[in-house]
Tab-separated table of C-alpha atoms in Angstrom:
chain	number	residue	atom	x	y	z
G	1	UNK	CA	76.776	186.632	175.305
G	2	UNK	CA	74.594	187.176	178.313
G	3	UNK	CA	71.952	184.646	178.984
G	4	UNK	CA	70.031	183.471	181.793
G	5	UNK	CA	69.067	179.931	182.653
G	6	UNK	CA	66.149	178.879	184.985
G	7	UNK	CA	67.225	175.914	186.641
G	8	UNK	CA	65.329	173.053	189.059
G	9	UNK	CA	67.819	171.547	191.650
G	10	UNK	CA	67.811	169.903	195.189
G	11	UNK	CA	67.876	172.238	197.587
G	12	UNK	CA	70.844	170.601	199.469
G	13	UNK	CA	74.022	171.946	200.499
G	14	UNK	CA	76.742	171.451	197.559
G	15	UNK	CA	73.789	171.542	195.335
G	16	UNK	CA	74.977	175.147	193.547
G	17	UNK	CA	78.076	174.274	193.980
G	18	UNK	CA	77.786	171.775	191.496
G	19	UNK	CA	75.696	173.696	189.235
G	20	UNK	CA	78.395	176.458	189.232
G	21	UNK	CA	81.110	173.741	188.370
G	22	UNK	CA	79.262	172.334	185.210
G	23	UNK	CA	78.589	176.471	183.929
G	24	UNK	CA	82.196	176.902	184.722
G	25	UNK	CA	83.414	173.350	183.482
G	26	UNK	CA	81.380	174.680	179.321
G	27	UNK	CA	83.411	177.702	179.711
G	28	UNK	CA	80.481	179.538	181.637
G	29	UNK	CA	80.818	182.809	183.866
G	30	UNK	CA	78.253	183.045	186.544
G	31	UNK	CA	77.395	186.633	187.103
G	32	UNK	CA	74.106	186.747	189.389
G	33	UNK	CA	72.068	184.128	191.269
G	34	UNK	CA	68.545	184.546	192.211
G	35	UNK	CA	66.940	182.017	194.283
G	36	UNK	CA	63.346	182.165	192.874
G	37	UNK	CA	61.442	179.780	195.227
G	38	UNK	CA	62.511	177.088	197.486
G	39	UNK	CA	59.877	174.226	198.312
G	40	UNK	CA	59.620	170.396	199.087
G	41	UNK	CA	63.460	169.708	199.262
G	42	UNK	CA	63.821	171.396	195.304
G	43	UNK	CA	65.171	175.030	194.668
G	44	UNK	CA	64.151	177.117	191.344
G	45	UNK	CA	67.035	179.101	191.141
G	46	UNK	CA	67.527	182.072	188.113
G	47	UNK	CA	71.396	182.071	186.762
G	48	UNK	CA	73.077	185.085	185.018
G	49	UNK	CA	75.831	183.507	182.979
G	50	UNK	CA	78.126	184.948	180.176
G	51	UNK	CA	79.672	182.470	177.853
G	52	UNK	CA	80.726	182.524	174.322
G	53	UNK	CA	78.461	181.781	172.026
G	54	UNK	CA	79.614	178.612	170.247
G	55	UNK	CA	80.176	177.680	174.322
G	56	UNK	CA	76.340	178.156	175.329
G	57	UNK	CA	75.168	174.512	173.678
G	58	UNK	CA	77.727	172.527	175.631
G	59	UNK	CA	77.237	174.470	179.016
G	60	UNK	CA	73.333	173.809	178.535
G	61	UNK	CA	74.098	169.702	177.703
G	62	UNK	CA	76.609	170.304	180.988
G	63	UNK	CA	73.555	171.255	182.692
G	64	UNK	CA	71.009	168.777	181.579
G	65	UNK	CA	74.028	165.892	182.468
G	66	UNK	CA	73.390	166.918	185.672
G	67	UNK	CA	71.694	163.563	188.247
G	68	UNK	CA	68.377	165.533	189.782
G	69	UNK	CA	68.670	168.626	188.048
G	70	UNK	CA	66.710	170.270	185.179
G	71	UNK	CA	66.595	172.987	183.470
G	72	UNK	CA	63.703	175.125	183.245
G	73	UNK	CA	64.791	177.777	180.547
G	74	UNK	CA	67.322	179.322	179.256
G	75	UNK	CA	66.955	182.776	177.333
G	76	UNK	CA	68.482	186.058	176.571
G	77	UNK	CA	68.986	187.822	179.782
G	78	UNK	CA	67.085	190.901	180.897
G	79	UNK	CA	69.805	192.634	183.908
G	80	UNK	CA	70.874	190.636	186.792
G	81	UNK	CA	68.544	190.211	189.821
G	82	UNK	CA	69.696	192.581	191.923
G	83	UNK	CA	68.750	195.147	189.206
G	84	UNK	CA	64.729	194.635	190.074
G	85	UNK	CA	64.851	197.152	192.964
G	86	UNK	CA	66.373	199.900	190.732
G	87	UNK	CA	64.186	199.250	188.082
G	88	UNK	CA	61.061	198.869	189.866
G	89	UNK	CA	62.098	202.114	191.645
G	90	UNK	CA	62.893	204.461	188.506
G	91	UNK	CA	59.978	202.903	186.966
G	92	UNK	CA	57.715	204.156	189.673
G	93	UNK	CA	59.060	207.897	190.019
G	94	UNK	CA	58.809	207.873	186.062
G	95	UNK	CA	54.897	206.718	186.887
G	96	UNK	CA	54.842	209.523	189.836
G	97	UNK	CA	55.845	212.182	187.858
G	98	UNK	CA	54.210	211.855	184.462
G	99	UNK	CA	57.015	210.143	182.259
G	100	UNK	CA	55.284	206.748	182.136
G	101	UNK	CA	51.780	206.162	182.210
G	102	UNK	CA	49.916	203.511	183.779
G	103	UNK	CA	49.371	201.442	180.706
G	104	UNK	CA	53.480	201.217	180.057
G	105	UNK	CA	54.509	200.837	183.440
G	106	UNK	CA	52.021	198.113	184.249
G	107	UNK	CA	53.293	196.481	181.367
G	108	UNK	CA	57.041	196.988	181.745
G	109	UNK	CA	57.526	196.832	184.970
G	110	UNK	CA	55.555	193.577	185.761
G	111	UNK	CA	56.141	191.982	182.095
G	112	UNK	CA	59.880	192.865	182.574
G	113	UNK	CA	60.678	192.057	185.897
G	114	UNK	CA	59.070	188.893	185.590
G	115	UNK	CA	60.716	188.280	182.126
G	116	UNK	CA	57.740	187.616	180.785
G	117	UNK	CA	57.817	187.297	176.957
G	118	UNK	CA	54.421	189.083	176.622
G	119	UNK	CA	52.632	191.625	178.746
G	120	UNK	CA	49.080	193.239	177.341
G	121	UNK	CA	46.515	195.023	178.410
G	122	UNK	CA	43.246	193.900	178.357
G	123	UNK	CA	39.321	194.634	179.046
G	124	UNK	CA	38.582	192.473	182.041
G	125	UNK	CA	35.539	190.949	179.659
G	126	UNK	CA	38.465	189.810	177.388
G	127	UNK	CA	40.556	188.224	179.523
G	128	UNK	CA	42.101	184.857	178.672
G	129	UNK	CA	42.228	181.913	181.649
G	130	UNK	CA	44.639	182.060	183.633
G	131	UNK	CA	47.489	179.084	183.672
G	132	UNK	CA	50.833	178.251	185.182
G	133	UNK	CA	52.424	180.111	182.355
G	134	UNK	CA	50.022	183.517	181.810
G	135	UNK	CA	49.225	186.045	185.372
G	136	UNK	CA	45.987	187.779	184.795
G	137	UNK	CA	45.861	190.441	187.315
G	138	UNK	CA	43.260	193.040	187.495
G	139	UNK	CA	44.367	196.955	187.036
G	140	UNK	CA	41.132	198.744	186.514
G	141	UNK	CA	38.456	197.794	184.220
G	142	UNK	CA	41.259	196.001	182.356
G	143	UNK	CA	43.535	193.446	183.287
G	144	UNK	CA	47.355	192.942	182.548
G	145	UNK	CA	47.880	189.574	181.284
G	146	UNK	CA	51.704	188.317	181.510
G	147	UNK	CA	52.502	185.030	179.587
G	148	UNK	CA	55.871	183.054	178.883
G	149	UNK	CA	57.002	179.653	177.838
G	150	UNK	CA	57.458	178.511	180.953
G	151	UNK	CA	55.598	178.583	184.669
G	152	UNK	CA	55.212	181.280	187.197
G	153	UNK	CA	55.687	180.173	190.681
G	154	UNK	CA	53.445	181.193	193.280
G	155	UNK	CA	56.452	183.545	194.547
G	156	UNK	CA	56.588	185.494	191.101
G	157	UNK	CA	52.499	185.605	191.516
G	158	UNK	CA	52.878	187.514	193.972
G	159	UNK	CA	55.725	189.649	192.946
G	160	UNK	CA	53.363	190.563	189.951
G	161	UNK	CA	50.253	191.635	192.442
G	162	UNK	CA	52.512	193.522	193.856
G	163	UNK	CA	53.808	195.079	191.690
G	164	UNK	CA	51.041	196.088	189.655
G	165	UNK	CA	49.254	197.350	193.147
G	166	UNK	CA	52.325	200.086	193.507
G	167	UNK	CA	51.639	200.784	189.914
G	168	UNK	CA	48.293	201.616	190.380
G	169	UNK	CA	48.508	203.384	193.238
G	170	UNK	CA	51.489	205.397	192.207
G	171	UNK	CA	48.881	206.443	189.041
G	172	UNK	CA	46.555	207.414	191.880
G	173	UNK	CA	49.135	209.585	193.673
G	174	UNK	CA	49.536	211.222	190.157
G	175	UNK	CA	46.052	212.197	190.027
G	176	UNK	CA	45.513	213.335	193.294
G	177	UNK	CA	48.387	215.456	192.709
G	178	UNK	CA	48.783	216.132	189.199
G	179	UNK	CA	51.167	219.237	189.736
G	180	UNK	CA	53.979	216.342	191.325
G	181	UNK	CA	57.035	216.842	189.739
């Protein structure tokens, strides 16, 4: 089974090193790294691995066991990182020429790519608070509001308002020039 952890660690050299040993040590394969943010000596770093299934418990205690490392999350995994930049880009040209609309690719492109585990749209009236675990971002009159069980850095901010800008004005191109195909 695919599954990707979240993990906390020093940002030292050796550091991932180690944290590749213990994955590989629980029978673990590493298949992408994505170094989410790096601040204050710590690195948040996003792990691809493939393990068995009866393997995953052990490789997550292997983890854990680990002196000045934590992890974050681990969940079913949603394509390795270097997969964003595809996704993003076919997601956009389905936006440009009339395959997606604004409403899905707002939500699947920034819910997905962020792995959130919930992305809605929203009337900016009804829009929750925002915290370190739900992105409200505004679209139009409505916001998108991305929310998962555990925090967004500042980084992934970011990646969202980004995101969701090319969205939107990707939706403008469309109208503008509705004939695009």
């Amino acid at each position: 089974m695919e599954i990707m952890l979240r993990c906390d660690l020093p940002d030292r050299p050796g550091a991932l090193a180690s944290l590749a040993g213990a994955v590989a040590d629980a029978g673990g394969d590493i298949q992408a790294v994505d170094v989410v943010e790096q601040a204050e000596g710590r690195a948040l770093d996003d792990l691809v691995v493939v393990a068995e299934p009866e393997a995953v418990s052990a490789l997550l205690g292997r983890i854990e066991a680990l002196d000045d490392f934590s992890l974050v999350h681990a969940g079913p995994s949603r394509g390795h990182p270097g997969d964003a930049a595809t996704r993003l880009a076919v997601g956009l040209e389905s936006l440009l020429n009339g395959a997606m609309t604004l409403d899905h690719a707002v939500a699947a492109l920034a819910g997905g790519l962020l792995r959130a585990g919930q992305a809605d749209l929203v009337p900016a009236a009804a829009a929750p608070r925002e915290t370190d675990r739900r992105i409200v971002l505004a679209v139009d009159e409505r916001v998108v509001v991305l929310s998962r069980d555990y925090r967004f850095t500042p980084t992934e901010r970011g990646r969202a308002e980004a995101i969701v800008r090319a969205c939107v004005q990707a939706a403008l191109c469309r109208v503008q020039d509705p004939t695009r195909s």
